[in-house]
Amino acid sequence: MKQNPIPEGEPDTSASSSHDLAVQAEARRRSRRAFIGLGLGSLLGIGGWSWLLSRPEEDGLPAPLRRVLDANGQLSSAYFKQTRLAPEFARSRARTPRVNGRYGLEDPLDAETWRLRVQPLGAGPAQELTLADIQALPRVEMTTELKCIEGWSLIVHWAGARFSDFLARYPLAGLPGRPDELAPFVALRTPNGKYYVGLDMASALHPQTLLCYEMNGQPLTASHGAPLRLVTPLKYGIKHLKRIGTIAFATQRPSDFWAERGYDWDSGH
Ligand SMILES: Nc1nc2c(c(=O)[nH]1)N[C@H]1C(S)=C(S)[C@@H](COP(=O)(O)O)O[C@H]1N2
Ligand SMILES: [Mo]
């Protein structure tokens, strides 16, 4: 049989029987279908998301996602723009970062009266949660790099709850009148509203986006964001809002403290 040159980027199929080729084509067709399904994830609604996110994990991703990523290198690299994982490090390399940024931390923290306010879209009342409510969610630890746009970075060990687990337990992110569809944006701000960040929903649901209550094995100090801060290691430190007061949902990009001062709204790296 005539040997065709192998096109760039295609698997070497020159030794395959026609049966193998048919199997491969079918596998590719299926993984493409599965991938397209995931691309429509934002239309999947919270029911679909909570199903997906409650699947057993492989490498920190829900198994169905991981399988799609493994199934097709080319498509997965496209999808990985959103779902790649930030590198994790040995815990022994963790250090305590400098305190950087005190906007929104001006008032003394009253840990007794602090509540996390979760504001659904539309007219619904805010739900108030305690730190114990967040600590009752599955605890996740990770050692990742905190990168500041000022040019420094440091490895930190964090403990907290996945934002996705929080939303699965408190499904308050639905659109008004369409509770099965997720709002496309999340807005977080300090209790006094002086520091605020916006996230797209895919970033909020990323498996390494945590509502953190511990840094390097200790409860957060006030200046590092007690009692609860955001950590999202695919983005710069400016998005890691300390002392979360309110989480709200939005259909438009929420205002963002540093985006208003000229930085990139997404601030991914
Ligand atoms: N409330 C609040 N959170 C904030 C900031 C801030 O000014 N106020 N600064 C951000 C910036 S720019 C960085 S780099 C990180 C630093 O976190 P650290 O102080 O725990 O090192 O916090 C982020 N979260
Ligand atoms: Mo920063």
PDB file of C-alpha atoms and ligand atoms in Angstrom:
ATOM      1  CA  MET A   1       0.000   0.000   0.000  1.00  0.00           C
ATOM      2  CA  LYS A   2       1.168   3.466  -0.813  1.00  0.00           C
ATOM      3  CA  GLN A   3       2.403   5.349   2.248  1.00  0.00           C
ATOM      4  CA  ASN A   4       1.082   8.871   2.433  1.00  0.00           C
ATOM      5  CA  PRO A   5       3.165  11.425   4.271  1.00  0.00           C
ATOM      6  CA  ILE A   6       1.785  12.008   7.764  1.00  0.00           C
ATOM      7  CA  PRO A   7       0.202  15.440   8.014  1.00  0.00           C
ATOM      8  CA  GLU A   8       1.556  17.678  10.759  1.00  0.00           C
ATOM      9  CA  GLY A   9      -0.287  17.374  14.028  1.00  0.00           C
ATOM     10  CA  GLU A  10      -2.079  14.154  13.097  1.00  0.00           C
ATOM     11  CA  PRO A  11      -1.418  10.866  14.890  1.00  0.00           C
ATOM     12  CA  ASP A  12       0.688   8.329  12.988  1.00  0.00           C
ATOM     13  CA  THR A  13      -1.942   6.014  11.558  1.00  0.00           C
ATOM     14  CA  SER A  14       0.222   4.470   8.856  1.00  0.00           C
ATOM     15  CA  ALA A  15       0.279   1.055  10.557  1.00  0.00           C
ATOM     16  CA  SER A  16      -3.420   0.978  11.387  1.00  0.00           C
ATOM     17  CA  SER A  17      -5.957  -1.331   9.868  1.00  0.00           C
ATOM     18  CA  SER A  18      -9.070   0.232   8.401  1.00  0.00           C
ATOM     19  CA  HIS A  19     -10.953  -1.015  11.473  1.00  0.00           C
ATOM     20  CA  ASP A  20      -8.601   0.914  13.771  1.00  0.00           C
ATOM     21  CA  LEU A  21      -9.028   3.997  11.622  1.00  0.00           C
ATOM     22  CA  ALA A  22     -12.808   3.745  11.879  1.00  0.00           C
ATOM     23  CA  VAL A  23     -12.550   3.374  15.668  1.00  0.00           C
ATOM     24  CA  GLN A  24     -10.290   6.410  15.850  1.00  0.00           C
ATOM     25  CA  ALA A  25     -12.630   8.462  13.695  1.00  0.00           C
ATOM     26  CA  GLU A  26     -15.550   7.519  15.905  1.00  0.00           C
ATOM     27  CA  ALA A  27     -13.578   8.365  19.052  1.00  0.00           C
ATOM     28  CA  ARG A  28     -12.649  11.738  17.606  1.00  0.00           C
ATOM     29  CA  ARG A  29     -16.241  12.410  16.585  1.00  0.00           C
ATOM     30  CA  ARG A  30     -17.432  11.577  20.105  1.00  0.00           C
ATOM     31  CA  SER A  31     -14.845  13.640  21.891  1.00  0.00           C
ATOM     32  CA  ARG A  32     -15.661  16.544  19.607  1.00  0.00           C
ATOM     33  CA  ARG A  33     -19.335  16.155  20.468  1.00  0.00           C
ATOM     34  CA  ALA A  34     -18.494  15.982  24.172  1.00  0.00           C
ATOM     35  CA  PHE A  35     -16.337  19.047  23.794  1.00  0.00           C
ATOM     36  CA  ILE A  36     -19.039  20.996  22.024  1.00  0.00           C
ATOM     37  CA  GLY A  37     -21.345  20.019  24.864  1.00  0.00           C
ATOM     38  CA  LEU A  38     -18.889  21.554  27.299  1.00  0.00           C
ATOM     39  CA  GLY A  39     -18.510  24.645  25.193  1.00  0.00           C
ATOM     40  CA  LEU A  40     -22.199  25.109  25.808  1.00  0.00           C
ATOM     41  CA  GLY A  41     -21.526  24.780  29.530  1.00  0.00           C
ATOM     42  CA  SER A  42     -22.851  28.230  30.221  1.00  0.00           C
ATOM     43  CA  LEU A  43     -26.204  27.118  28.830  1.00  0.00           C
ATOM     44  CA  LEU A  44     -26.096  23.950  30.880  1.00  0.00           C
ATOM     45  CA  GLY A  45     -27.579  25.606  33.935  1.00  0.00           C
ATOM     46  CA  ILE A  46     -26.778  25.053  37.574  1.00  0.00           C
ATOM     47  CA  GLY A  47     -28.274  21.558  37.565  1.00  0.00           C
ATOM     48  CA  GLY A  48     -25.846  20.491  34.872  1.00  0.00           C
ATOM     49  CA  TRP A  49     -22.973  22.280  36.502  1.00  0.00           C
ATOM     50  CA  SER A  50     -23.584  20.780  39.890  1.00  0.00           C
ATOM     51  CA  TRP A  51     -23.793  17.358  38.294  1.00  0.00           C
ATOM     52  CA  LEU A  52     -20.529  17.964  36.451  1.00  0.00           C
ATOM     53  CA  LEU A  53     -18.798  19.403  39.491  1.00  0.00           C
ATOM     54  CA  SER A  54     -19.967  16.604  41.763  1.00  0.00           C
ATOM     55  CA  ARG A  55     -18.297  13.922  39.613  1.00  0.00           C
ATOM     56  CA  PRO A  56     -15.272  12.205  41.183  1.00  0.00           C
ATOM     57  CA  GLU A  57     -12.081  14.050  40.395  1.00  0.00           C
ATOM     58  CA  GLU A  58      -9.011  13.223  38.376  1.00  0.00           C
ATOM     59  CA  ASP A  59      -6.148  15.712  38.730  1.00  0.00           C
ATOM     60  CA  GLY A  60      -8.399  18.311  40.329  1.00  0.00           C
ATOM     61  CA  LEU A  61     -10.923  18.430  37.482  1.00  0.00           C
ATOM     62  CA  PRO A  62     -14.299  16.705  37.491  1.00  0.00           C
ATOM     63  CA  ALA A  63     -13.714  13.407  35.703  1.00  0.00           C
ATOM     64  CA  PRO A  64     -15.943  14.132  32.670  1.00  0.00           C
ATOM     65  CA  LEU A  65     -13.956  17.318  32.004  1.00  0.00           C
ATOM     66  CA  ARG A  66     -10.662  15.525  32.509  1.00  0.00           C
ATOM     67  CA  ARG A  67     -11.706  12.761  30.100  1.00  0.00           C
ATOM     68  CA  VAL A  68     -12.578  15.245  27.393  1.00  0.00           C
ATOM     69  CA  LEU A  69      -9.273  17.019  27.922  1.00  0.00           C
ATOM     70  CA  ASP A  70      -7.401  13.743  27.612  1.00  0.00           C
ATOM     71  CA  ALA A  71      -9.464  12.563  24.669  1.00  0.00           C
ATOM     72  CA  ASN A  72      -8.281  15.102  22.185  1.00  0.00           C
ATOM     73  CA  GLY A  73      -5.076  17.025  22.517  1.00  0.00           C
ATOM     74  CA  GLN A  74      -5.926  19.706  20.012  1.00  0.00           C
ATOM     75  CA  LEU A  75      -9.378  20.498  21.314  1.00  0.00           C
ATOM     76  CA  SER A  76      -8.220  20.286  24.897  1.00  0.00           C
ATOM     77  CA  SER A  77      -5.558  22.902  24.325  1.00  0.00           C
ATOM     78  CA  ALA A  78      -8.292  25.255  23.118  1.00  0.00           C
ATOM     79  CA  TYR A  79     -10.467  24.469  26.122  1.00  0.00           C
ATOM     80  CA  PHE A  80      -7.474  24.709  28.462  1.00  0.00           C
ATOM     81  CA  LYS A  81      -7.352  28.415  27.855  1.00  0.00           C
ATOM     82  CA  GLN A  82     -10.113  28.363  30.451  1.00  0.00           C
ATOM     83  CA  THR A  83      -9.519  25.191  32.369  1.00  0.00           C
ATOM     84  CA  ARG A  84      -5.761  24.704  32.614  1.00  0.00           C
ATOM     85  CA  LEU A  85      -4.523  24.392  36.159  1.00  0.00           C
ATOM     86  CA  ALA A  86      -2.030  26.706  37.815  1.00  0.00           C
ATOM     87  CA  PRO A  87       1.106  24.817  38.878  1.00  0.00           C
ATOM     88  CA  GLU A  88       1.188  23.502  42.431  1.00  0.00           C
ATOM     89  CA  PHE A  89       4.326  23.289  44.559  1.00  0.00           C
ATOM     90  CA  ALA A  90       5.694  21.375  47.535  1.00  0.00           C
ATOM     91  CA  ARG A  91       4.150  22.741  50.672  1.00  0.00           C
ATOM     92  CA  SER A  92       7.635  23.225  52.182  1.00  0.00           C
ATOM     93  CA  ARG A  93       8.229  26.015  49.662  1.00  0.00           C
ATOM     94  CA  ALA A  94       5.367  28.140  51.008  1.00  0.00           C
ATOM     95  CA  ARG A  95       6.244  31.521  52.521  1.00  0.00           C
ATOM     96  CA  THR A  96       4.227  34.317  54.053  1.00  0.00           C
ATOM     97  CA  PRO A  97       3.730  37.101  51.539  1.00  0.00           C
ATOM     98  CA  ARG A  98       4.032  40.771  52.414  1.00  0.00           C
ATOM     99  CA  VAL A  99       0.782  42.514  53.135  1.00  0.00           C
ATOM    100  CA  ASN A 100      -0.042  44.178  49.858  1.00  0.00           C
ATOM    101  CA  GLY A 101      -3.087  46.354  49.381  1.00  0.00           C
ATOM    102  CA  ARG A 102      -5.281  47.510  52.253  1.00  0.00           C
ATOM    103  CA  TYR A 103      -8.196  49.016  50.342  1.00  0.00           C
ATOM    104  CA  GLY A 104     -11.390  47.959  52.046  1.00  0.00           C
ATOM    105  CA  LEU A 105      -9.578  46.919  55.236  1.00  0.00           C
ATOM    106  CA  GLU A 106      -9.744  50.380  56.828  1.00  0.00           C
ATOM    107  CA  ASP A 107     -12.216  49.472  59.580  1.00  0.00           C
ATOM    108  CA  PRO A 108     -11.260  47.015  62.316  1.00  0.00           C
ATOM    109  CA  LEU A 109     -12.643  43.554  61.618  1.00  0.00           C
ATOM    110  CA  ASP A 110     -15.337  42.326  63.968  1.00  0.00           C
ATOM    111  CA  ALA A 111     -15.076  38.581  63.466  1.00  0.00           C
ATOM    112  CA  GLU A 112     -18.158  37.966  65.659  1.00  0.00           C
ATOM    113  CA  THR A 113     -20.567  39.993  63.551  1.00  0.00           C
ATOM    114  CA  TRP A 114     -18.968  39.338  60.139  1.00  0.00           C
ATOM    115  CA  ARG A 115     -21.298  37.623  57.676  1.00  0.00           C
ATOM    116  CA  LEU A 116     -20.851  36.707  54.033  1.00  0.00           C
ATOM    117  CA  ARG A 117     -23.715  38.335  52.164  1.00  0.00           C
ATOM    118  CA  VAL A 118     -24.713  36.529  48.989  1.00  0.00           C
ATOM    119  CA  GLN A 119     -26.903  38.698  46.784  1.00  0.00           C
ATOM    120  CA  PRO A 120     -28.871  36.886  44.045  1.00  0.00           C
ATOM    121  CA  LEU A 121     -29.685  38.783  40.851  1.00  0.00           C
ATOM    122  CA  GLY A 122     -33.000  40.597  40.879  1.00  0.00           C
ATOM    123  CA  ALA A 123     -35.157  41.424  43.833  1.00  0.00           C
ATOM    124  CA  GLY A 124     -34.453  38.422  46.055  1.00  0.00           C
ATOM    125  CA  PRO A 125     -33.121  38.998  49.565  1.00  0.00           C
ATOM    126  CA  ALA A 126     -29.423  38.524  50.296  1.00  0.00           C
ATOM    127  CA  GLN A 127     -28.528  35.349  52.146  1.00  0.00           C
ATOM    128  CA  GLU A 128     -26.144  35.743  55.092  1.00  0.00           C
ATOM    129  CA  LEU A 129     -23.644  32.987  55.770  1.00  0.00           C
ATOM    130  CA  THR A 130     -21.213  32.503  58.638  1.00  0.00           C
ATOM    131  CA  LEU A 131     -17.610  31.406  58.385  1.00  0.00           C
ATOM    132  CA  ALA A 132     -18.734  28.058  59.836  1.00  0.00           C
ATOM    133  CA  ASP A 133     -21.071  27.651  56.838  1.00  0.00           C
ATOM    134  CA  ILE A 134     -18.101  28.038  54.486  1.00  0.00           C
ATOM    135  CA  GLN A 135     -15.886  25.791  56.613  1.00  0.00           C
ATOM    136  CA  ALA A 136     -18.605  23.117  56.431  1.00  0.00           C
ATOM    137  CA  LEU A 137     -17.999  22.848  52.655  1.00  0.00           C
ATOM    138  CA  PRO A 138     -15.349  20.347  51.476  1.00  0.00           C
ATOM    139  CA  ARG A 139     -11.952  21.628  52.563  1.00  0.00           C
ATOM    140  CA  VAL A 140      -9.408  22.045  49.774  1.00  0.00           C
ATOM    141  CA  GLU A 141      -5.713  22.825  50.223  1.00  0.00           C
ATOM    142  CA  MET A 142      -3.317  23.943  47.531  1.00  0.00           C
ATOM    143  CA  THR A 143       0.180  25.424  47.313  1.00  0.00           C
ATOM    144  CA  THR A 144       0.254  27.923  44.481  1.00  0.00           C
ATOM    145  CA  GLU A 145       2.030  31.060  43.399  1.00  0.00           C
ATOM    146  CA  LEU A 146       0.611  34.468  44.305  1.00  0.00           C
ATOM    147  CA  LYS A 147       1.669  36.845  41.536  1.00  0.00           C
ATOM    148  CA  CYS A 148       1.377  40.579  41.922  1.00  0.00           C
ATOM    149  CA  ILE A 149       1.293  42.914  38.947  1.00  0.00           C
ATOM    150  CA  GLU A 150       4.038  44.853  40.717  1.00  0.00           C
ATOM    151  CA  GLY A 151       6.414  42.100  39.637  1.00  0.00           C
ATOM    152  CA  TRP A 152       6.899  39.914  42.713  1.00  0.00           C
ATOM    153  CA  SER A 153       5.519  36.452  43.323  1.00  0.00           C
ATOM    154  CA  LEU A 154       5.553  34.037  46.225  1.00  0.00           C
ATOM    155  CA  ILE A 155       4.420  30.473  46.880  1.00  0.00           C
ATOM    156  CA  VAL A 156       1.633  30.237  49.459  1.00  0.00           C
ATOM    157  CA  HIS A 157      -0.263  27.303  50.958  1.00  0.00           C
ATOM    158  CA  TRP A 158      -3.999  27.990  51.090  1.00  0.00           C
ATOM    159  CA  ALA A 159      -6.979  26.228  52.617  1.00  0.00           C
ATOM    160  CA  GLY A 160     -10.602  26.952  51.881  1.00  0.00           C
ATOM    161  CA  ALA A 161     -13.660  25.895  49.931  1.00  0.00           C
ATOM    162  CA  ARG A 162     -14.007  25.761  46.166  1.00  0.00           C
ATOM    163  CA  PHE A 163     -16.212  28.499  44.813  1.00  0.00           C
ATOM    164  CA  SER A 164     -17.908  25.778  42.732  1.00  0.00           C
ATOM    165  CA  ASP A 165     -18.753  23.786  45.901  1.00  0.00           C
ATOM    166  CA  PHE A 166     -20.094  26.956  47.479  1.00  0.00           C
ATOM    167  CA  LEU A 167     -22.402  27.537  44.477  1.00  0.00           C
ATOM    168  CA  ALA A 168     -23.474  23.902  44.376  1.00  0.00           C
ATOM    169  CA  ARG A 169     -24.501  24.128  48.068  1.00  0.00           C
ATOM    170  CA  TYR A 170     -25.979  27.650  47.794  1.00  0.00           C
ATOM    171  CA  PRO A 171     -27.424  27.868  44.274  1.00  0.00           C
ATOM    172  CA  LEU A 172     -27.966  31.626  44.305  1.00  0.00           C
ATOM    173  CA  ALA A 173     -26.318  32.464  40.966  1.00  0.00           C
ATOM    174  CA  GLY A 174     -29.361  31.892  38.753  1.00  0.00           C
ATOM    175  CA  LEU A 175     -30.749  34.476  36.356  1.00  0.00           C
ATOM    176  CA  PRO A 176     -34.039  36.128  37.345  1.00  0.00           C
ATOM    177  CA  GLY A 177     -36.909  34.021  36.007  1.00  0.00           C
ATOM    178  CA  ARG A 178     -34.437  31.460  34.667  1.00  0.00           C
ATOM    179  CA  PRO A 179     -32.995  29.951  37.858  1.00  0.00           C
ATOM    180  CA  ASP A 180     -31.405  27.063  35.952  1.00  0.00           C
ATOM    181  CA  GLU A 181     -29.091  29.400  34.034  1.00  0.00           C
ATOM    182  CA  LEU A 182     -26.024  30.816  35.701  1.00  0.00           C
ATOM    183  CA  ALA A 183     -25.297  34.522  35.718  1.00  0.00           C
ATOM    184  CA  PRO A 184     -22.223  35.135  33.558  1.00  0.00           C
ATOM    185  CA  PHE A 185     -20.367  37.279  36.138  1.00  0.00           C
ATOM    186  CA  VAL A 186     -19.574  37.344  39.836  1.00  0.00           C
ATOM    187  CA  ALA A 187     -18.917  40.557  41.791  1.00  0.00           C
ATOM    188  CA  LEU A 188     -17.070  40.504  45.113  1.00  0.00           C
ATOM    189  CA  ARG A 189     -16.522  43.411  47.462  1.00  0.00           C
ATOM    190  CA  THR A 190     -15.285  44.197  50.942  1.00  0.00           C
ATOM    191  CA  PRO A 191     -17.868  44.909  53.668  1.00  0.00           C
ATOM    192  CA  ASN A 192     -17.314  48.676  53.245  1.00  0.00           C
ATOM    193  CA  GLY A 193     -17.353  48.470  49.438  1.00  0.00           C
ATOM    194  CA  LYS A 194     -13.990  50.221  49.010  1.00  0.00           C
ATOM    195  CA  TYR A 195     -12.337  47.324  47.152  1.00  0.00           C
ATOM    196  CA  TYR A 196     -14.231  45.289  44.601  1.00  0.00           C
ATOM    197  CA  VAL A 197     -13.423  42.802  41.852  1.00  0.00           C
ATOM    198  CA  GLY A 198     -15.307  41.098  39.045  1.00  0.00           C
ATOM    199  CA  LEU A 199     -14.847  37.569  37.727  1.00  0.00           C
ATOM    200  CA  ASP A 200     -16.375  35.768  34.767  1.00  0.00           C
ATOM    201  CA  MET A 201     -18.342  32.698  35.866  1.00  0.00           C
ATOM    202  CA  ALA A 202     -15.926  30.222  34.217  1.00  0.00           C
ATOM    203  CA  SER A 203     -13.066  31.645  36.312  1.00  0.00           C
ATOM    204  CA  ALA A 204     -15.212  31.558  39.442  1.00  0.00           C
ATOM    205  CA  LEU A 205     -16.000  27.865  38.794  1.00  0.00           C
ATOM    206  CA  HIS A 206     -12.374  26.982  38.089  1.00  0.00           C
ATOM    207  CA  PRO A 207     -11.328  24.157  40.459  1.00  0.00           C
ATOM    208  CA  GLN A 208      -8.545  26.305  41.961  1.00  0.00           C
ATOM    209  CA  THR A 209     -10.770  29.301  42.710  1.00  0.00           C
ATOM    210  CA  LEU A 210     -11.193  29.126  46.475  1.00  0.00           C
ATOM    211  CA  LEU A 211     -12.909  31.009  49.237  1.00  0.00           C
ATOM    212  CA  CYS A 212      -9.902  30.823  51.580  1.00  0.00           C
ATOM    213  CA  TYR A 213      -9.825  30.974  55.357  1.00  0.00           C
ATOM    214  CA  GLU A 214      -6.251  29.777  56.024  1.00  0.00           C
ATOM    215  CA  MET A 215      -2.825  30.827  54.815  1.00  0.00           C
ATOM    216  CA  ASN A 216       0.175  28.564  55.507  1.00  0.00           C
ATOM    217  CA  GLY A 217      -1.716  26.482  58.047  1.00  0.00           C
ATOM    218  CA  GLN A 218      -3.031  29.409  60.136  1.00  0.00           C
ATOM    219  CA  PRO A 219      -6.339  31.263  60.080  1.00  0.00           C
ATOM    220  CA  LEU A 220      -5.978  34.370  57.922  1.00  0.00           C
ATOM    221  CA  THR A 221      -4.737  37.457  59.740  1.00  0.00           C
ATOM    222  CA  ALA A 222      -6.814  40.616  59.337  1.00  0.00           C
ATOM    223  CA  SER A 223      -4.326  42.194  56.930  1.00  0.00           C
ATOM    224  CA  HIS A 224      -4.192  39.067  54.756  1.00  0.00           C
ATOM    225  CA  GLY A 225      -7.972  39.078  54.449  1.00  0.00           C
ATOM    226  CA  ALA A 226      -9.631  37.478  57.491  1.00  0.00           C
ATOM    227  CA  PRO A 227     -12.031  35.915  57.793  1.00  0.00           C
ATOM    228  CA  LEU A 228     -12.423  34.995  54.108  1.00  0.00           C
ATOM    229  CA  ARG A 229     -10.586  35.968  50.932  1.00  0.00           C
ATOM    230  CA  LEU A 230     -10.613  34.937  47.318  1.00  0.00           C
ATOM    231  CA  VAL A 231      -7.698  32.980  45.828  1.00  0.00           C
ATOM    232  CA  THR A 232      -7.643  32.296  42.096  1.00  0.00           C
ATOM    233  CA  PRO A 233      -4.089  31.436  41.025  1.00  0.00           C
ATOM    234  CA  LEU A 234      -4.565  31.817  37.257  1.00  0.00           C
ATOM    235  CA  LYS A 235      -5.072  35.529  37.908  1.00  0.00           C
ATOM    236  CA  TYR A 236      -2.919  38.256  39.399  1.00  0.00           C
ATOM    237  CA  GLY A 237      -3.110  39.192  43.064  1.00  0.00           C
ATOM    238  CA  ILE A 238      -5.376  42.162  42.347  1.00  0.00           C
ATOM    239  CA  LYS A 239      -8.279  39.703  41.918  1.00  0.00           C
ATOM    240  CA  HIS A 240      -7.585  37.940  45.261  1.00  0.00           C
ATOM    241  CA  LEU A 241     -10.008  40.100  47.205  1.00  0.00           C
ATOM    242  CA  LYS A 242      -9.289  40.139  50.955  1.00  0.00           C
ATOM    243  CA  ARG A 243     -12.077  40.332  53.552  1.00  0.00           C
ATOM    244  CA  ILE A 244     -14.997  39.381  51.321  1.00  0.00           C
ATOM    245  CA  GLY A 245     -18.176  41.087  52.488  1.00  0.00           C
ATOM    246  CA  THR A 246     -20.554  40.527  49.588  1.00  0.00           C
ATOM    247  CA  ILE A 247     -20.748  38.124  46.675  1.00  0.00           C
ATOM    248  CA  ALA A 248     -23.224  39.217  43.996  1.00  0.00           C
ATOM    249  CA  PHE A 249     -24.054  38.032  40.487  1.00  0.00           C
ATOM    250  CA  ALA A 250     -24.312  40.088  37.326  1.00  0.00           C
ATOM    251  CA  THR A 251     -25.222  39.938  33.657  1.00  0.00           C
ATOM    252  CA  GLN A 252     -22.624  42.600  32.750  1.00  0.00           C
ATOM    253  CA  ARG A 253     -18.968  42.870  33.720  1.00  0.00           C
ATOM    254  CA  PRO A 254     -19.014  44.099  37.328  1.00  0.00           C
ATOM    255  CA  SER A 255     -16.927  47.147  38.207  1.00  0.00           C
ATOM    256  CA  ASP A 256     -13.407  46.266  39.243  1.00  0.00           C
ATOM    257  CA  PHE A 257     -11.129  48.465  41.345  1.00  0.00           C
ATOM    258  CA  TRP A 258      -7.932  48.033  39.325  1.00  0.00           C
ATOM    259  CA  ALA A 259      -9.643  47.719  35.931  1.00  0.00           C
ATOM    260  CA  GLU A 260     -10.986  51.214  36.607  1.00  0.00           C
ATOM    261  CA  ARG A 261      -7.372  52.289  37.117  1.00  0.00           C
ATOM    262  CA  GLY A 262      -6.097  50.934  33.825  1.00  0.00           C
ATOM    263  CA  TYR A 263      -5.346  47.257  34.435  1.00  0.00           C
ATOM    264  CA  ASP A 264      -6.729  44.432  32.324  1.00  0.00           C
ATOM    265  CA  TRP A 265     -10.211  43.421  33.541  1.00  0.00           C
ATOM    266  CA  ASP A 266      -9.441  39.674  33.298  1.00  0.00           C
ATOM    267  CA  SER A 267      -5.932  39.985  34.770  1.00  0.00           C
ATOM    268  CA  GLY A 268      -5.109  36.369  33.958  1.00  0.00           C
ATOM    269  CA  HIS A 269      -1.524  35.208  33.533  1.00  0.00           C
TER     270      HIS A 269
HETATM  271  N1  LIG B   1      -9.455  44.114  50.165  1.00  0.00           N
HETATM  272  C1  LIG B   1      -8.348  44.116  49.434  1.00  0.00           C
HETATM  273  N2  LIG B   1      -7.924  42.955  48.873  1.00  0.00           N
HETATM  274  C2  LIG B   1      -6.804  42.942  48.125  1.00  0.00           C
HETATM  275  C3  LIG B   1      -6.057  44.128  47.884  1.00  0.00           C
HETATM  276  C4  LIG B   1      -6.544  45.337  48.466  1.00  0.00           C
HETATM  277  O1  LIG B   1      -5.970  46.429  48.313  1.00  0.00           O
HETATM  278  N3  LIG B   1      -7.669  45.275  49.242  1.00  0.00           N
HETATM  279  N4  LIG B   1      -4.920  44.072  47.114  1.00  0.00           N
HETATM  280  C5  LIG B   1      -4.733  42.915  46.228  1.00  0.00           C
HETATM  281  C6  LIG B   1      -3.366  42.777  45.746  1.00  0.00           C
HETATM  282  S1  LIG B   1      -2.829  43.925  44.612  1.00  0.00           S
HETATM  283  C7  LIG B   1      -2.553  41.719  46.085  1.00  0.00           C
HETATM  284  S2  LIG B   1      -1.045  41.460  45.338  1.00  0.00           S
HETATM  285  C8  LIG B   1      -2.961  40.741  47.122  1.00  0.00           C
HETATM  286  C9  LIG B   1      -1.890  40.586  48.179  1.00  0.00           C
HETATM  287  O2  LIG B   1      -2.288  39.694  49.173  1.00  0.00           O
HETATM  288  P1  LIG B   1      -1.523  39.666  50.538  1.00  0.00           P
HETATM  289  O3  LIG B   1      -1.639  41.036  51.158  1.00  0.00           O
HETATM  290  O4  LIG B   1      -2.147  38.597  51.346  1.00  0.00           O
HETATM  291  O5  LIG B   1      -0.067  39.385  50.204  1.00  0.00           O
HETATM  292  O6  LIG B   1      -4.177  41.142  47.764  1.00  0.00           O
HETATM  293  C10 LIG B   1      -5.169  41.609  46.874  1.00  0.00           C
HETATM  294  N5  LIG B   1      -6.410  41.755  47.596  1.00  0.00           N
HETATM  295 MO    MO B   2      -0.927  43.085  43.780  1.00  0.00          MO
END
